[in-house]
PDB file of C-alpha atoms in Angstrom:
ATOM      1  CA  ARG A   3      94.590  85.625  95.217  1.00  0.00           C
ATOM      2  CA  SER A   4      91.842  88.242  95.459  1.00  0.00           C
ATOM      3  CA  TYR A   5      92.215  91.968  94.866  1.00  0.00           C
ATOM      4  CA  LEU A   6      88.823  92.720  96.406  1.00  0.00           C
ATOM      5  CA  PRO A   7      90.175  93.752  99.838  1.00  0.00           C
ATOM      6  CA  HIS A   8      92.612  96.109  98.094  1.00  0.00           C
ATOM      7  CA  CYS A   9      89.804  97.662  96.032  1.00  0.00           C
ATOM      8  CA  LEU A  10      87.480  98.034  99.034  1.00  0.00           C
ATOM      9  CA  GLN A  11      90.174  99.938 100.967  1.00  0.00           C
ATOM     10  CA  LYS A  12      90.123 102.724  98.386  1.00  0.00           C
ATOM     11  CA  ILE A  13      87.900 105.786  98.804  1.00  0.00           C
ATOM     12  CA  ASP A  14      85.866 106.937  95.809  1.00  0.00           C
ATOM     13  CA  ARG A  15      86.802 110.385  94.410  1.00  0.00           C
ATOM     14  CA  VAL A  16      89.777 110.510  96.812  1.00  0.00           C
ATOM     15  CA  SER A  17      92.079 107.644  95.811  1.00  0.00           C
ATOM     16  CA  PHE A  18      90.223 106.550  92.645  1.00  0.00           C
ATOM     17  CA  GLY A  19      87.213 107.414  90.538  1.00  0.00           C
ATOM     18  CA  ILE A  20      85.860 108.012  87.060  1.00  0.00           C
ATOM     19  CA  MET A  21      86.165 111.360  85.350  1.00  0.00           C
ATOM     20  CA  ASN A  22      83.106 113.557  85.359  1.00  0.00           C
ATOM     21  CA  LYS A  23      82.384 115.916  82.457  1.00  0.00           C
ATOM     22  CA  GLU A  24      84.498 118.752  83.854  1.00  0.00           C
ATOM     23  CA  ASP A  25      87.442 116.430  84.596  1.00  0.00           C
ATOM     24  CA  TYR A  26      87.268 115.029  81.063  1.00  0.00           C
ATOM     25  CA  GLU A  27      87.152 118.461  79.408  1.00  0.00           C
ATOM     26  CA  ARG A  28      90.081 119.679  81.521  1.00  0.00           C
ATOM     27  CA  ALA A  29      92.111 116.557  80.681  1.00  0.00           C
ATOM     28  CA  MET A  30      91.366 116.850  76.949  1.00  0.00           C
ATOM     29  CA  LYS A  31      92.453 120.494  76.996  1.00  0.00           C
ATOM     30  CA  ALA A  32      95.724 119.561  78.732  1.00  0.00           C
ATOM     31  CA  ASP A  33      96.364 116.515  76.499  1.00  0.00           C
ATOM     32  CA  PRO A  34      94.271 116.167  73.306  1.00  0.00           C
ATOM     33  CA  HIS A  35      95.773 112.701  72.694  1.00  0.00           C
ATOM     34  CA  MET A  36      94.587 111.279  76.004  1.00  0.00           C
ATOM     35  CA  PRO A  37      93.519 107.612  75.688  1.00  0.00           C
ATOM     36  CA  ARG A  38      89.742 107.123  75.678  1.00  0.00           C
ATOM     37  CA  THR A  39      90.059 104.455  78.352  1.00  0.00           C
ATOM     38  CA  ARG A  40      90.854 107.157  80.909  1.00  0.00           C
ATOM     39  CA  ALA A  41      87.349 108.528  80.420  1.00  0.00           C
ATOM     40  CA  LYS A  42      85.601 105.160  80.877  1.00  0.00           C
ATOM     41  CA  LEU A  43      87.678 103.293  83.471  1.00  0.00           C
ATOM     42  CA  ALA A  44      88.612 104.067  87.065  1.00  0.00           C
ATOM     43  CA  ILE A  45      91.784 106.103  87.395  1.00  0.00           C
ATOM     44  CA  PRO A  46      93.904 107.100  90.398  1.00  0.00           C
ATOM     45  CA  PHE A  47      93.146 110.384  92.127  1.00  0.00           C
ATOM     46  CA  VAL A  48      95.865 112.412  93.826  1.00  0.00           C
ATOM     47  CA  GLY A  49      93.437 114.073  96.256  1.00  0.00           C
ATOM     48  CA  LYS A  50      89.760 114.832  96.814  1.00  0.00           C
ATOM     49  CA  ASP A  51      88.170 115.298  93.365  1.00  0.00           C
ATOM     50  CA  VAL A  52      91.595 115.656  91.687  1.00  0.00           C
ATOM     51  CA  PRO A  53      92.236 112.965  89.051  1.00  0.00           C
ATOM     52  CA  SER A  54      95.813 112.041  88.268  1.00  0.00           C
ATOM     53  CA  ARG A  55      96.945 113.729  85.060  1.00  0.00           C
ATOM     54  CA  SER A  56      98.333 110.593  83.428  1.00  0.00           C
ATOM     55  CA  SER A  57      98.521 107.621  85.820  1.00  0.00           C
ATOM     56  CA  GLU A  58      96.418 104.505  85.369  1.00  0.00           C
ATOM     57  CA  PHE A  59      96.085 101.370  87.478  1.00  0.00           C
ATOM     58  CA  ALA A  60      98.405  98.628  86.228  1.00  0.00           C
ATOM     59  CA  HIS A  61      96.594  95.418  87.168  1.00  0.00           C
ATOM     60  CA  PRO A  62      93.479  94.553  85.112  1.00  0.00           C
ATOM     61  CA  ASP A  63      91.635  93.037  88.090  1.00  0.00           C
ATOM     62  CA  VAL A  64      92.143  96.232  90.092  1.00  0.00           C
ATOM     63  CA  ILE A  65      90.958  98.360  87.162  1.00  0.00           C
ATOM     64  CA  ILE A  66      87.814  96.253  86.782  1.00  0.00           C
ATOM     65  CA  GLY A  67      87.079  96.190  90.516  1.00  0.00           C
ATOM     66  CA  LEU A  68      87.556  99.919  90.996  1.00  0.00           C
ATOM     67  CA  THR A  69      85.596 100.739  87.837  1.00  0.00           C
ATOM     68  CA  VAL A  70      82.632  98.695  89.064  1.00  0.00           C
ATOM     69  CA  LEU A  71      82.819 100.402  92.466  1.00  0.00           C
ATOM     70  CA  ALA A  72      83.134 103.866  90.900  1.00  0.00           C
ATOM     71  CA  TYR A  73      80.066 103.396  88.701  1.00  0.00           C
ATOM     72  CA  ARG A  74      78.207 101.940  91.686  1.00  0.00           C
ATOM     73  CA  TYR A  75      79.063 104.926  93.900  1.00  0.00           C
ATOM     74  CA  GLU A  76      78.871 107.686  91.280  1.00  0.00           C
ATOM     75  CA  GLY A  77      76.222 106.273  88.960  1.00  0.00           C
ATOM     76  CA  LEU A  78      76.108 106.093  85.200  1.00  0.00           C
ATOM     77  CA  ARG A  79      77.016 109.392  83.556  1.00  0.00           C
ATOM     78  CA  TRP A  80      74.541 110.843  81.048  1.00  0.00           C
ATOM     79  CA  THR A  81      77.049 110.502  78.201  1.00  0.00           C
ATOM     80  CA  ASP A  82      77.521 106.812  79.051  1.00  0.00           C
ATOM     81  CA  PHE A  83      73.752 106.333  79.103  1.00  0.00           C
ATOM     82  CA  GLU A  84      73.445 107.927  75.648  1.00  0.00           C
ATOM     83  CA  GLU A  85      76.252 105.707  74.349  1.00  0.00           C
ATOM     84  CA  VAL A  86      74.586 102.533  75.670  1.00  0.00           C
ATOM     85  CA  ILE A  87      71.208 103.495  74.203  1.00  0.00           C
ATOM     86  CA  GLY A  88      72.872 104.378  70.874  1.00  0.00           C
ATOM     87  CA  ALA A  89      74.616 101.002  70.746  1.00  0.00           C
ATOM     88  CA  LEU A  90      71.362  99.239  71.607  1.00  0.00           C
ATOM     89  CA  ARG A  91      69.554 101.139  68.864  1.00  0.00           C
ATOM     90  CA  ALA A  92      72.294 100.294  66.329  1.00  0.00           C
ATOM     91  CA  GLN A  93      72.007  96.626  67.280  1.00  0.00           C
ATOM     92  CA  LEU A  94      68.216  96.819  66.921  1.00  0.00           C
ATOM     93  CA  THR A  95      68.485  98.020  63.314  1.00  0.00           C
ATOM     94  CA  LYS A  96      70.753  95.062  62.456  1.00  0.00           C
ATOM     95  CA  GLU A  97      68.337  92.448  63.816  1.00  0.00           C
ATOM     96  CA  MET A  98      65.574  90.825  61.787  1.00  0.00           C
ATOM     97  CA  GLY A  99      61.899  90.372  62.607  1.00  0.00           C
ATOM     98  CA  PRO A 100      59.142  92.504  64.099  1.00  0.00           C
ATOM     99  CA  TRP A 101      60.499  95.414  66.167  1.00  0.00           C
ATOM    100  CA  ASN A 102      58.796  94.340  69.386  1.00  0.00           C
ATOM    101  CA  LYS A 103      60.168  90.780  69.140  1.00  0.00           C
ATOM    102  CA  ARG A 104      63.799  91.651  68.424  1.00  0.00           C
ATOM    103  CA  LYS A 105      66.345  90.797  71.104  1.00  0.00           C
ATOM    104  CA  SER A 106      67.438  94.436  71.583  1.00  0.00           C
ATOM    105  CA  SER A 107      63.837  95.622  71.920  1.00  0.00           C
ATOM    106  CA  LEU A 108      63.133  92.951  74.527  1.00  0.00           C
ATOM    107  CA  ARG A 109      66.304  93.911  76.408  1.00  0.00           C
ATOM    108  CA  PHE A 110      65.264  97.598  76.448  1.00  0.00           C
ATOM    109  CA  ALA A 111      61.756  96.670  77.636  1.00  0.00           C
ATOM    110  CA  ARG A 112      63.292  94.577  80.439  1.00  0.00           C
ATOM    111  CA  TRP A 113      65.542  97.490  81.490  1.00  0.00           C
ATOM    112  CA  VAL A 114      62.538  99.816  81.655  1.00  0.00           C
ATOM    113  CA  ARG A 115      60.518  97.263  83.646  1.00  0.00           C
ATOM    114  CA  GLU A 116      63.360  96.636  86.114  1.00  0.00           C
ATOM    115  CA  ALA A 117      64.030 100.367  86.539  1.00  0.00           C
ATOM    116  CA  GLY A 118      60.480 100.839  87.791  1.00  0.00           C
TER     117      GLY A 118
END
């Protein structure tokens, strides 16, 4: 059974979405113990640009599908970009060999090439 039709029926930033910076800060102020997953994965919205205060999608396939769609529609947030680059840099320092031949360096070079 496929959950794709269910995911494609949803409207980004109306029935689901990812938290932007303002949403995240507001949620952290309301609940400092909010799970980090709410900031990275798609969550239900109760209306246009109004994230649910505590609800999350229950089925993992729906979460994955809506998260992919949300990042596709909304783009990668700057904080996510910094986190990815930081993780890539940390991996680079753990690898052996000349900097320009390390797997992480080659991956970064490929990303830059493909980005144009």
